[in-house]
Each structure stands twice: as structure tokens, then as C-alpha cells.
């Protein structure tokens, strides 16, 4: 079968040999530079997970969904992520190749499932980085307004019914793209500084806030259940349309409703797996980076949620900036300003690492021939996939500049959960098809733990609105068409020997 062979259904599930995947990383023209350690990966994980979620989502969900028991909701979401993290840790130590869930799927489920998950990750990470850039722009505009400098409306983005170009969001993406082109080690150094600043801010907030905690604010710790009333039509959660189940706020079920919401705050730890190929000792360090960053972030989220609900009664918390406003409510505006500064700094690393993850998935798909092969060429000096980085950085800059994408943020959620399901299934399948593989890290209790991961992820997906599912399916249909028109015909598995292209 040659590169122009007709589409054949039986080739949809052809897998890529793991040994060949690892061998591909040694081709000089398509090899990423190995420069990262376990500490670098842990910092990457913390850098992408700790963003506005810790400063905004903690109080918002306490007020609307769970009350003081939001701390339990964060623990529940952390457990769901931990189940997935254990599966990612096994795969990334066994197949230390760029691409994360895409590469894992290619080795276990087949080419078409791998394409679908790669296409899904491109959407997830592109939208995620664009959403974060727009959020960062809002913080910076607020700081500029305080200083007396006001950007014109037409350069402040699309919001409140006004159409404009978000100059600050676009510039942020372009600057971070330049840093990524200059190499992963430079990106790591920049991230180290940013993460040190924002984790310090979080710790100061927790320690200082603890002095203003009032025990009475924790009562009742689990407020009485309140039916949400549900939405209607496409705005309703999918599980409500399928089974008539209406989620509730507060009470025990409200904790699980809150967990589905705060899950968004954990998104990103899986990006660590995309850097496996650039790690000096991936078999040891990638599992440490994934599990270590998730553990740190879970502890910080729980600590902040306990502090904010202890400082101010959950019914009195604000929605837009609950943690900062809680400090204002106890008469300490300085700490409120510090929180806003930490959020703005934190978003910078979140945006950069999401961009890094996206370019590595795109790079891996290109190296396999499913996307144009020229995008898998690395820079001779910096050792980075500069073509794919420049292309995707430009696209995300345009999206962030011209689009108000609040309603699309949930697509990031569903995309991540879908990747979790695929990776968990892949662990089970690869254990059966390749029991001979050396696994530096082994997911415990296989197949039961991966099955639990699948069920937990599916449950959170079912709690997302039906319109989110519809948008997700439309994106998947577009991806399937592109795969049939290009990817399937140019796959390296169609080429004897399968050498990377010299595009």
C-alpha cells in the first residue's frame, strides 16, 4: 500500500510499533532536545494548573454549589485526576515520545482513534491558551486603568456587546511563542520564575488568611440540598436530557456537582506528558512530574478553599473575585491587590505551557505523516519544532484577539475528559497486547483502576451541557473529514520503512 492508497476501513485501527515510535525520536532532523528534569516537569505541571482557578473558582463554587464543603469537591476532582494521572504515568514512562495521549493511542488503539484524540487535544489546548490569554488581558487592563492608562475600546477585545481586537491577549501569545521557539530549556527557566512568584503568593494568602478565619463561617459545612431546576434544551446537562437526572446544589450531591465544575481548575497536569521526549530520564522523571505536580496543586486548592470559606460566609462571597474581595471584607485591601498580581503572573505560565503542549501534539502528528511533514522539522540551533510553534502561535493569537470565547471554555473540559478516557482504555489494551514491554512505572490495580478512571471521567462529561457535546461532535466530524482527505493517505504506516519526511 503506498501513500496514495484508497481509504480502507481495515487500516483505521492499525497501530504504530512502540519501538518505531522511540526510534523516530533519534532522527536528527526530527529529534527534540533532551533538557528537562523531574523538577522542571513538576514546575511545568504546577505552572499550568495554578491559574485564575485558585483565586476565583474556589470562592465562586463555594457560593453557588457546595458551601464550605467545596474543599471536599476539590478532593473529589483531585481523585478523578489522580486516577487518570496514574494511567498517564505508565504510558509516558513506557512510550517517552512527544504527543501525550495521541502517541499513547497510536500505540494501543490504532491510527484513527489516535487521530481523533490528537485533533481533540489541538482544540483543547488552543482554546485553553486563548481563553487564558483573554483572562490575562483583563487583569492587565484593570491594572492599567488603576494607573490611569486606558486602552481604546477597539483594542480591548470583544465584550459587553462591543467588538474589538484584544491587543494585549494577542501580544502575550506572540511573545510566548517566541520564547517557545527559542527552546524548551528557556521556556522552563521562564516558567520556574513565574511559578515561584505565584506559589509564594498563594502560600502568603493561605497563611495570612488563616488569621482571619472564623469558625462560625463553616456552619453548616454541608448546606441543605437545593434543586438547581436544571436548564432547558441544549443548555441542560446531557445526563438530564438522557435520564431525567437533575443535578442539585449543596447537600451531598452538590459536592459532586461542584467537583464537575472545579475539575476545570485541574486541567493541564496531563500536558507534562507531552514533554516526555524532551526529558533526560523520562522513565523516572515523567511519572514524578505528573504525580508530584498534581499532589501539590490539590493541596493548594484545598487549603485556599478552606481559608476563603472561613474568612467570609459562603453566602456573602462574590463571584468575580471572591478571594480578593474576602480580604477587602476583613479590611485588608493590600492582600487583595497581591492576589490580583499573583493571578496575572500565574496566567502567563498557564498560557505558555498550554501552547507548548499543543505544539508537541501537532509535531508528533506531523512526524507520523498525519499532518504535513514540514511541521515536524526542528530548529537546527534551538532544537524546537519552530514551524508548528510559529503556525499555532499565530492562530491562537488571532483567536484570542478577535474572539470572546467564554462559552467555549467548556470545550476544554470535555476535550480533557475525553483524553482521560482514551488513555485509561489504552493502558488496559497495551497490558494485554504488549505484556513484554518494560514499564518503569506500572499503574496499580489494572484493569480496575483504569476502569474507575473511565467511569469517573464519563460521569463528569455527562454533567456538561448538551450544547458543549454538540460543538465537540462538530469538531470531531471536521477532524474525521480531514483524516480521510489527508491524514490516512499520507500516514507513514503506508510507507515501507516509514522514515520521517524531509519536508
PDB file of N, CA, C and O in Angstrom, residues 72-140:
ATOM      1  N   UNK A  72     -14.076  19.493  49.922  1.00  0.00           N
ATOM      2  CA  UNK A  72     -14.269  18.081  49.570  1.00  0.00           C
ATOM      3  C   UNK A  72     -14.404  17.935  48.059  1.00  0.00           C
ATOM      4  O   UNK A  72     -13.901  16.969  47.463  1.00  0.00           O
ATOM      5  N   UNK A  73     -15.080  18.895  47.415  1.00  0.00           N
ATOM      6  CA  UNK A  73     -15.240  18.849  45.957  1.00  0.00           C
ATOM      7  C   UNK A  73     -13.883  18.875  45.259  1.00  0.00           C
ATOM      8  O   UNK A  73     -13.659  18.153  44.279  1.00  0.00           O
ATOM      9  N   UNK A  74     -12.960  19.707  45.775  1.00  0.00           N
ATOM     10  CA  UNK A  74     -11.616  19.739  45.195  1.00  0.00           C
ATOM     11  C   UNK A  74     -10.907  18.406  45.400  1.00  0.00           C
ATOM     12  O   UNK A  74     -10.173  17.937  44.522  1.00  0.00           O
ATOM     13  N   UNK A  75     -11.127  17.792  46.564  1.00  0.00           N
ATOM     14  CA  UNK A  75     -10.514  16.487  46.813  1.00  0.00           C
ATOM     15  C   UNK A  75     -11.074  15.438  45.859  1.00  0.00           C
ATOM     16  O   UNK A  75     -10.328  14.604  45.326  1.00  0.00           O
ATOM     17  N   UNK A  76     -12.403  15.476  45.600  1.00  0.00           N
ATOM     18  CA  UNK A  76     -13.030  14.529  44.671  1.00  0.00           C
ATOM     19  C   UNK A  76     -12.470  14.716  43.271  1.00  0.00           C
ATOM     20  O   UNK A  76     -12.086  13.751  42.593  1.00  0.00           O
ATOM     21  N   UNK A  77     -12.400  15.975  42.809  1.00  0.00           N
ATOM     22  CA  UNK A  77     -11.843  16.248  41.479  1.00  0.00           C
ATOM     23  C   UNK A  77     -10.389  15.817  41.412  1.00  0.00           C
ATOM     24  O   UNK A  77      -9.923  15.299  40.377  1.00  0.00           O
ATOM     25  N   UNK A  78      -9.653  16.011  42.513  1.00  0.00           N
ATOM     26  CA  UNK A  78      -8.263  15.584  42.555  1.00  0.00           C
ATOM     27  C   UNK A  78      -8.115  14.081  42.433  1.00  0.00           C
ATOM     28  O   UNK A  78      -7.190  13.587  41.781  1.00  0.00           O
ATOM     29  N   UNK A  79      -9.050  13.334  43.043  1.00  0.00           N
ATOM     30  CA  UNK A  79      -9.018  11.865  42.939  1.00  0.00           C
ATOM     31  C   UNK A  79      -9.271  11.432  41.497  1.00  0.00           C
ATOM     32  O   UNK A  79      -8.598  10.534  40.967  1.00  0.00           O
ATOM     33  N   UNK A  80     -10.256  12.063  40.829  1.00  0.00           N
ATOM     34  CA  UNK A  80     -10.533  11.739  39.419  1.00  0.00           C
ATOM     35  C   UNK A  80      -9.280  11.976  38.573  1.00  0.00           C
ATOM     36  O   UNK A  80      -8.917  11.152  37.727  1.00  0.00           O
ATOM     37  N   UNK A  81      -8.627  13.101  38.823  1.00  0.00           N
ATOM     38  CA  UNK A  81      -7.401  13.404  38.076  1.00  0.00           C
ATOM     39  C   UNK A  81      -6.280  12.432  38.444  1.00  0.00           C
ATOM     40  O   UNK A  81      -5.475  12.052  37.582  1.00  0.00           O
ATOM     41  N   UNK A  82      -6.212  12.017  39.708  1.00  0.00           N
ATOM     42  CA  UNK A  82      -5.165  11.087  40.131  1.00  0.00           C
ATOM     43  C   UNK A  82      -5.315   9.741  39.434  1.00  0.00           C
ATOM     44  O   UNK A  82      -4.317   9.112  39.047  1.00  0.00           O
ATOM     45  N   UNK A  83      -6.565   9.285  39.256  1.00  0.00           N
ATOM     46  CA  UNK A  83      -6.794   8.031  38.528  1.00  0.00           C
ATOM     47  C   UNK A  83      -6.235   8.134  37.111  1.00  0.00           C
ATOM     48  O   UNK A  83      -5.562   7.222  36.619  1.00  0.00           O
ATOM     49  N   UNK A  84      -6.533   9.270  36.462  1.00  0.00           N
ATOM     50  CA  UNK A  84      -6.013   9.478  35.109  1.00  0.00           C
ATOM     51  C   UNK A  84      -4.498   9.648  35.134  1.00  0.00           C
ATOM     52  O   UNK A  84      -3.788   9.146  34.250  1.00  0.00           O
ATOM     53  N   UNK A  85      -3.983  10.341  36.159  1.00  0.00           N
ATOM     54  CA  UNK A  85      -2.542  10.604  36.243  1.00  0.00           C
ATOM     55  C   UNK A  85      -1.742   9.312  36.343  1.00  0.00           C
ATOM     56  O   UNK A  85      -0.659   9.190  35.757  1.00  0.00           O
ATOM     57  N   UNK A  86      -2.264   8.327  37.084  1.00  0.00           N
ATOM     58  CA  UNK A  86      -1.570   7.047  37.204  1.00  0.00           C
ATOM     59  C   UNK A  86      -1.491   6.344  35.851  1.00  0.00           C
ATOM     60  O   UNK A  86      -0.489   5.693  35.535  1.00  0.00           O
ATOM     61  N   UNK A  87      -2.537   6.481  35.046  1.00  0.00           N
ATOM     62  CA  UNK A  87      -2.523   5.892  33.696  1.00  0.00           C
ATOM     63  C   UNK A  87      -1.536   6.636  32.793  1.00  0.00           C
ATOM     64  O   UNK A  87      -0.773   6.018  32.035  1.00  0.00           O
ATOM     65  N   UNK A  88      -1.539   7.970  32.872  1.00  0.00           N
ATOM     66  CA  UNK A  88      -0.590   8.768  32.096  1.00  0.00           C
ATOM     67  C   UNK A  88       0.846   8.430  32.487  1.00  0.00           C
ATOM     68  O   UNK A  88       1.738   8.375  31.635  1.00  0.00           O
ATOM     69  N   UNK A  89       1.071   8.216  33.785  1.00  0.00           N
ATOM     70  CA  UNK A  89       2.429   7.939  34.260  1.00  0.00           C
ATOM     71  C   UNK A  89       2.968   6.648  33.662  1.00  0.00           C
ATOM     72  O   UNK A  89       4.139   6.575  33.261  1.00  0.00           O
ATOM     73  N   UNK A  90       2.126   5.598  33.579  1.00  0.00           N
ATOM     74  CA  UNK A  90       2.587   4.344  32.982  1.00  0.00           C
ATOM     75  C   UNK A  90       2.905   4.524  31.509  1.00  0.00           C
ATOM     76  O   UNK A  90       3.954   4.095  31.020  1.00  0.00           O
ATOM     77  N   UNK A  91       1.999   5.179  30.787  1.00  0.00           N
ATOM     78  CA  UNK A  91       2.199   5.347  29.345  1.00  0.00           C
ATOM     79  C   UNK A  91       3.431   6.195  29.037  1.00  0.00           C
ATOM     80  O   UNK A  91       4.237   5.861  28.162  1.00  0.00           O
ATOM     81  N   UNK A  92       3.558   7.327  29.733  1.00  0.00           N
ATOM     82  CA  UNK A  92       4.648   8.252  29.397  1.00  0.00           C
ATOM     83  C   UNK A  92       6.015   7.691  29.769  1.00  0.00           C
ATOM     84  O   UNK A  92       7.021   8.066  29.161  1.00  0.00           O
ATOM     85  N   UNK A  93       6.067   6.769  30.746  1.00  0.00           N
ATOM     86  CA  UNK A  93       7.346   6.142  31.083  1.00  0.00           C
ATOM     87  C   UNK A  93       7.655   4.969  30.154  1.00  0.00           C
ATOM     88  O   UNK A  93       8.819   4.615  29.953  1.00  0.00           O
ATOM     89  N   UNK A  94       6.615   4.402  29.558  1.00  0.00           N
ATOM     90  CA  UNK A  94       6.794   3.277  28.630  1.00  0.00           C
ATOM     91  C   UNK A  94       7.041   3.763  27.210  1.00  0.00           C
ATOM     92  O   UNK A  94       7.821   3.178  26.457  1.00  0.00           O
ATOM     93  N   UNK A  95       6.340   4.851  26.833  1.00  0.00           N
ATOM     94  CA  UNK A  95       6.462   5.423  25.478  1.00  0.00           C
ATOM     95  C   UNK A  95       6.865   6.893  25.633  1.00  0.00           C
ATOM     96  O   UNK A  95       6.036   7.789  25.471  1.00  0.00           O
ATOM     97  N   UNK A  96       8.140   7.181  25.934  1.00  0.00           N
ATOM     98  CA  UNK A  96       8.571   8.558  26.175  1.00  0.00           C
ATOM     99  C   UNK A  96       8.742   9.346  24.880  1.00  0.00           C
ATOM    100  O   UNK A  96       9.843   9.710  24.473  1.00  0.00           O
ATOM    101  N   UNK A  97       7.621   9.603  24.226  1.00  0.00           N
ATOM    102  CA  UNK A  97       7.607  10.256  22.915  1.00  0.00           C
ATOM    103  C   UNK A  97       6.637  11.428  22.978  1.00  0.00           C
ATOM    104  O   UNK A  97       5.608  11.359  23.661  1.00  0.00           O
ATOM    105  N   UNK A  98       6.950  12.523  22.268  1.00  0.00           N
ATOM    106  CA  UNK A  98       6.075  13.696  22.250  1.00  0.00           C
ATOM    107  C   UNK A  98       4.684  13.306  21.752  1.00  0.00           C
ATOM    108  O   UNK A  98       4.529  12.410  20.929  1.00  0.00           O
ATOM    109  N   UNK A  99       3.681  14.011  22.253  1.00  0.00           N
ATOM    110  CA  UNK A  99       2.331  13.769  21.761  1.00  0.00           C
ATOM    111  C   UNK A  99       1.335  13.332  22.801  1.00  0.00           C
ATOM    112  O   UNK A  99       0.129  13.350  22.572  1.00  0.00           O
ATOM    113  N   UNK A 100       1.814  12.898  23.969  1.00  0.00           N
ATOM    114  CA  UNK A 100       0.928  12.543  25.077  1.00  0.00           C
ATOM    115  C   UNK A 100      -0.136  11.533  24.644  1.00  0.00           C
ATOM    116  O   UNK A 100       0.192  10.488  24.105  1.00  0.00           O
ATOM    117  N   UNK A 101      -1.407  11.836  24.903  1.00  0.00           N
ATOM    118  CA  UNK A 101      -2.492  10.880  24.660  1.00  0.00           C
ATOM    119  C   UNK A 101      -2.563  10.456  23.199  1.00  0.00           C
ATOM    120  O   UNK A 101      -2.964   9.323  22.891  1.00  0.00           O
ATOM    121  N   UNK A 102      -2.158  11.338  22.281  1.00  0.00           N
ATOM    122  CA  UNK A 102      -2.148  10.966  20.858  1.00  0.00           C
ATOM    123  C   UNK A 102      -1.189   9.802  20.605  1.00  0.00           C
ATOM    124  O   UNK A 102      -1.546   8.793  19.993  1.00  0.00           O
ATOM    125  N   UNK A 103       0.039   9.931  21.100  1.00  0.00           N
ATOM    126  CA  UNK A 103       1.043   8.880  20.903  1.00  0.00           C
ATOM    127  C   UNK A 103       0.634   7.592  21.601  1.00  0.00           C
ATOM    128  O   UNK A 103       0.796   6.492  21.049  1.00  0.00           O
ATOM    129  N   UNK A 104       0.081   7.711  22.815  1.00  0.00           N
ATOM    130  CA  UNK A 104      -0.344   6.525  23.556  1.00  0.00           C
ATOM    131  C   UNK A 104      -1.451   5.792  22.800  1.00  0.00           C
ATOM    132  O   UNK A 104      -1.478   4.554  22.746  1.00  0.00           O
ATOM    133  N   UNK A 105      -2.376   6.561  22.214  1.00  0.00           N
ATOM    134  CA  UNK A 105      -3.485   5.950  21.471  1.00  0.00           C
ATOM    135  C   UNK A 105      -2.993   5.244  20.212  1.00  0.00           C
ATOM    136  O   UNK A 105      -3.501   4.179  19.847  1.00  0.00           O
ATOM    137  N   UNK A 106      -2.006   5.833  19.552  1.00  0.00           N
ATOM    138  CA  UNK A 106      -1.471   5.241  18.323  1.00  0.00           C
ATOM    139  C   UNK A 106      -0.849   3.879  18.618  1.00  0.00           C
ATOM    140  O   UNK A 106      -0.929   2.946  17.824  1.00  0.00           O
ATOM    141  N   UNK A 107      -0.244   3.755  19.807  1.00  0.00           N
ATOM    142  CA  UNK A 107       0.421   2.503  20.168  1.00  0.00           C
ATOM    143  C   UNK A 107      -0.555   1.433  20.637  1.00  0.00           C
ATOM    144  O   UNK A 107      -0.231   0.241  20.568  1.00  0.00           O
ATOM    145  N   UNK A 108      -1.735   1.837  21.099  1.00  0.00           N
ATOM    146  CA  UNK A 108      -2.637   0.859  21.713  1.00  0.00           C
ATOM    147  C   UNK A 108      -3.960   0.700  20.981  1.00  0.00           C
ATOM    148  O   UNK A 108      -4.438  -0.428  20.780  1.00  0.00           O
ATOM    149  N   UNK A 109      -4.588   1.799  20.568  1.00  0.00           N
ATOM    150  CA  UNK A 109      -5.934   1.726  19.985  1.00  0.00           C
ATOM    151  C   UNK A 109      -5.933   1.748  18.462  1.00  0.00           C
ATOM    152  O   UNK A 109      -6.848   1.212  17.835  1.00  0.00           O
ATOM    153  N   UNK A 110      -4.952   2.405  17.857  1.00  0.00           N
ATOM    154  CA  UNK A 110      -4.899   2.449  16.399  1.00  0.00           C
ATOM    155  C   UNK A 110      -4.842   3.866  15.860  1.00  0.00           C
ATOM    156  O   UNK A 110      -4.967   4.852  16.591  1.00  0.00           O
ATOM    157  N   UNK A 111      -4.664   3.966  14.541  1.00  0.00           N
ATOM    158  CA  UNK A 111      -4.399   5.244  13.903  1.00  0.00           C
ATOM    159  C   UNK A 111      -5.582   6.206  13.973  1.00  0.00           C
ATOM    160  O   UNK A 111      -5.422   7.382  14.323  1.00  0.00           O
ATOM    161  N   UNK A 112      -6.783   5.735  13.645  1.00  0.00           N
ATOM    162  CA  UNK A 112      -7.924   6.639  13.642  1.00  0.00           C
ATOM    163  C   UNK A 112      -8.259   7.146  15.048  1.00  0.00           C
ATOM    164  O   UNK A 112      -8.462   8.353  15.231  1.00  0.00           O
ATOM    165  N   UNK A 113      -8.313   6.268  16.068  1.00  0.00           N
ATOM    166  CA  UNK A 113      -8.503   6.796  17.425  1.00  0.00           C
ATOM    167  C   UNK A 113      -7.401   7.774  17.824  1.00  0.00           C
ATOM    168  O   UNK A 113      -7.667   8.766  18.507  1.00  0.00           O
ATOM    169  N   UNK A 114      -6.163   7.507  17.378  1.00  0.00           N
ATOM    170  CA  UNK A 114      -5.060   8.426  17.691  1.00  0.00           C
ATOM    171  C   UNK A 114      -5.282   9.779  17.027  1.00  0.00           C
ATOM    172  O   UNK A 114      -5.068  10.837  17.638  1.00  0.00           O
ATOM    173  N   UNK A 115      -5.718   9.745  15.767  1.00  0.00           N
ATOM    174  CA  UNK A 115      -6.006  10.999  15.064  1.00  0.00           C
ATOM    175  C   UNK A 115      -7.089  11.785  15.804  1.00  0.00           C
ATOM    176  O   UNK A 115      -6.955  12.991  16.027  1.00  0.00           O
ATOM    177  N   UNK A 116      -8.160  11.086  16.198  1.00  0.00           N
ATOM    178  CA  UNK A 116      -9.272  11.747  16.872  1.00  0.00           C
ATOM    179  C   UNK A 116      -8.810  12.403  18.169  1.00  0.00           C
ATOM    180  O   UNK A 116      -9.147  13.553  18.466  1.00  0.00           O
ATOM    181  N   UNK A 117      -7.991  11.681  18.953  1.00  0.00           N
ATOM    182  CA  UNK A 117      -7.545  12.250  20.223  1.00  0.00           C
ATOM    183  C   UNK A 117      -6.551  13.391  19.974  1.00  0.00           C
ATOM    184  O   UNK A 117      -6.530  14.387  20.702  1.00  0.00           O
ATOM    185  N   UNK A 118      -5.717  13.278  18.932  1.00  0.00           N
ATOM    186  CA  UNK A 118      -4.804  14.372  18.597  1.00  0.00           C
ATOM    187  C   UNK A 118      -5.569  15.619  18.168  1.00  0.00           C
ATOM    188  O   UNK A 118      -5.257  16.744  18.580  1.00  0.00           O
ATOM    189  N   UNK A 119      -6.583  15.421  17.344  1.00  0.00           N
ATOM    190  CA  UNK A 119      -7.444  16.507  16.879  1.00  0.00           C
ATOM    191  C   UNK A 119      -8.159  17.151  18.078  1.00  0.00           C
ATOM    192  O   UNK A 119      -8.309  18.370  18.156  1.00  0.00           O
ATOM    193  N   UNK A 120      -8.573  16.302  18.997  1.00  0.00           N
ATOM    194  CA  UNK A 120      -9.228  16.762  20.221  1.00  0.00           C
ATOM    195  C   UNK A 120      -8.265  17.600  21.064  1.00  0.00           C
ATOM    196  O   UNK A 120      -8.628  18.667  21.575  1.00  0.00           O
ATOM    197  N   UNK A 121      -7.018  17.137  21.210  1.00  0.00           N
ATOM    198  CA  UNK A 121      -6.043  17.855  22.029  1.00  0.00           C
ATOM    199  C   UNK A 121      -5.678  19.206  21.416  1.00  0.00           C
ATOM    200  O   UNK A 121      -5.450  20.184  22.141  1.00  0.00           O
ATOM    201  N   UNK A 122      -5.618  19.265  20.087  1.00  0.00           N
ATOM    202  CA  UNK A 122      -5.325  20.538  19.422  1.00  0.00           C
ATOM    203  C   UNK A 122      -6.395  21.565  19.777  1.00  0.00           C
ATOM    204  O   UNK A 122      -6.110  22.717  20.100  1.00  0.00           O
ATOM    205  N   UNK A 123      -7.666  21.134  19.732  1.00  0.00           N
ATOM    206  CA  UNK A 123      -8.772  22.026  20.096  1.00  0.00           C
ATOM    207  C   UNK A 123      -8.669  22.426  21.564  1.00  0.00           C
ATOM    208  O   UNK A 123      -8.766  23.609  21.915  1.00  0.00           O
ATOM    209  N   UNK A 124      -8.487  21.424  22.427  1.00  0.00           N
ATOM    210  CA  UNK A 124      -8.445  21.670  23.877  1.00  0.00           C
ATOM    211  C   UNK A 124      -7.364  22.676  24.244  1.00  0.00           C
ATOM    212  O   UNK A 124      -7.615  23.660  24.962  1.00  0.00           O
ATOM    213  N   UNK A 125      -6.153  22.460  23.741  1.00  0.00           N
ATOM    214  CA  UNK A 125      -5.022  23.293  24.143  1.00  0.00           C
ATOM    215  C   UNK A 125      -5.056  24.664  23.471  1.00  0.00           C
ATOM    216  O   UNK A 125      -4.655  25.663  24.068  1.00  0.00           O
ATOM    217  N   UNK A 126      -5.563  24.725  22.222  1.00  0.00           N
ATOM    218  CA  UNK A 126      -5.673  26.017  21.542  1.00  0.00           C
ATOM    219  C   UNK A 126      -6.695  26.898  22.238  1.00  0.00           C
ATOM    220  O   UNK A 126      -6.430  28.079  22.542  1.00  0.00           O
ATOM    221  N   UNK A 127      -7.877  26.351  22.497  1.00  0.00           N
ATOM    222  CA  UNK A 127      -8.901  27.127  23.183  1.00  0.00           C
ATOM    223  C   UNK A 127      -8.458  27.492  24.594  1.00  0.00           C
ATOM    224  O   UNK A 127      -8.698  28.605  25.067  1.00  0.00           O
ATOM    225  N   UNK A 128      -7.813  26.526  25.266  1.00  0.00           N
ATOM    226  CA  UNK A 128      -7.355  26.792  26.622  1.00  0.00           C
ATOM    227  C   UNK A 128      -6.391  27.959  26.672  1.00  0.00           C
ATOM    228  O   UNK A 128      -6.530  28.868  27.499  1.00  0.00           O
ATOM    229  N   UNK A 129      -5.411  27.965  25.776  1.00  0.00           N
ATOM    230  CA  UNK A 129      -4.422  29.051  25.786  1.00  0.00           C
ATOM    231  C   UNK A 129      -5.055  30.380  25.373  1.00  0.00           C
ATOM    232  O   UNK A 129      -4.697  31.438  25.910  1.00  0.00           O
ATOM    233  N   UNK A 130      -6.020  30.344  24.440  1.00  0.00           N
ATOM    234  CA  UNK A 130      -6.692  31.579  24.035  1.00  0.00           C
ATOM    235  C   UNK A 130      -7.553  32.134  25.168  1.00  0.00           C
ATOM    236  O   UNK A 130      -7.551  33.347  25.437  1.00  0.00           O
ATOM    237  N   UNK A 131      -8.292  31.263  25.854  1.00  0.00           N
ATOM    238  CA  UNK A 131      -9.115  31.700  26.988  1.00  0.00           C
ATOM    239  C   UNK A 131      -8.239  32.332  28.069  1.00  0.00           C
ATOM    240  O   UNK A 131      -8.565  33.393  28.622  1.00  0.00           O
ATOM    241  N   UNK A 132      -7.111  31.695  28.361  1.00  0.00           N
ATOM    242  CA  UNK A 132      -6.213  32.205  29.398  1.00  0.00           C
ATOM    243  C   UNK A 132      -5.620  33.549  28.982  1.00  0.00           C
ATOM    244  O   UNK A 132      -5.500  34.471  29.807  1.00  0.00           O
ATOM    245  N   UNK A 133      -5.262  33.691  27.705  1.00  0.00           N
ATOM    246  CA  UNK A 133      -4.699  34.958  27.233  1.00  0.00           C
ATOM    247  C   UNK A 133      -5.707  36.093  27.375  1.00  0.00           C
ATOM    248  O   UNK A 133      -5.350  37.217  27.771  1.00  0.00           O
ATOM    249  N   UNK A 134      -6.965  35.813  27.072  1.00  0.00           N
ATOM    250  CA  UNK A 134      -8.011  36.831  27.217  1.00  0.00           C
ATOM    251  C   UNK A 134      -8.192  37.196  28.689  1.00  0.00           C
ATOM    252  O   UNK A 134      -8.357  38.368  29.049  1.00  0.00           O
ATOM    253  N   UNK A 135      -8.151  36.186  29.574  1.00  0.00           N
ATOM    254  CA  UNK A 135      -8.257  36.455  31.003  1.00  0.00           C
ATOM    255  C   UNK A 135      -7.095  37.293  31.512  1.00  0.00           C
ATOM    256  O   UNK A 135      -7.277  38.233  32.295  1.00  0.00           O
ATOM    257  N   UNK A 136      -5.889  36.977  31.053  1.00  0.00           N
ATOM    258  CA  UNK A 136      -4.704  37.743  31.429  1.00  0.00           C
ATOM    259  C   UNK A 136      -4.846  39.194  30.973  1.00  0.00           C
ATOM    260  O   UNK A 136      -4.525  40.122  31.719  1.00  0.00           O
ATOM    261  N   UNK A 137      -5.344  39.372  29.765  1.00  0.00           N
ATOM    262  CA  UNK A 137      -5.536  40.722  29.231  1.00  0.00           C
ATOM    263  C   UNK A 137      -6.468  41.534  30.122  1.00  0.00           C
ATOM    264  O   UNK A 137      -6.241  42.726  30.364  1.00  0.00           O
ATOM    265  N   UNK A 138      -7.522  40.883  30.632  1.00  0.00           N
ATOM    266  CA  UNK A 138      -8.456  41.579  31.511  1.00  0.00           C
ATOM    267  C   UNK A 138      -7.783  42.071  32.784  1.00  0.00           C
ATOM    268  O   UNK A 138      -8.026  43.198  33.235  1.00  0.00           O
ATOM    269  N   UNK A 139      -6.924  41.230  33.378  1.00  0.00           N
ATOM    270  CA  UNK A 139      -6.199  41.641  34.587  1.00  0.00           C
ATOM    271  C   UNK A 139      -5.277  42.829  34.294  1.00  0.00           C
ATOM    272  O   UNK A 139      -5.208  43.791  35.072  1.00  0.00           O
ATOM    273  N   UNK A 140      -4.558  42.749  33.175  1.00  0.00           N
ATOM    274  CA  UNK A 140      -3.600  43.815  32.851  1.00  0.00           C
ATOM    275  C   UNK A 140      -4.338  45.122  32.552  1.00  0.00           C
ATOM    276  O   UNK A 140      -3.897  46.205  32.971  1.00  0.00           O
TER     277      UNK A 140
END
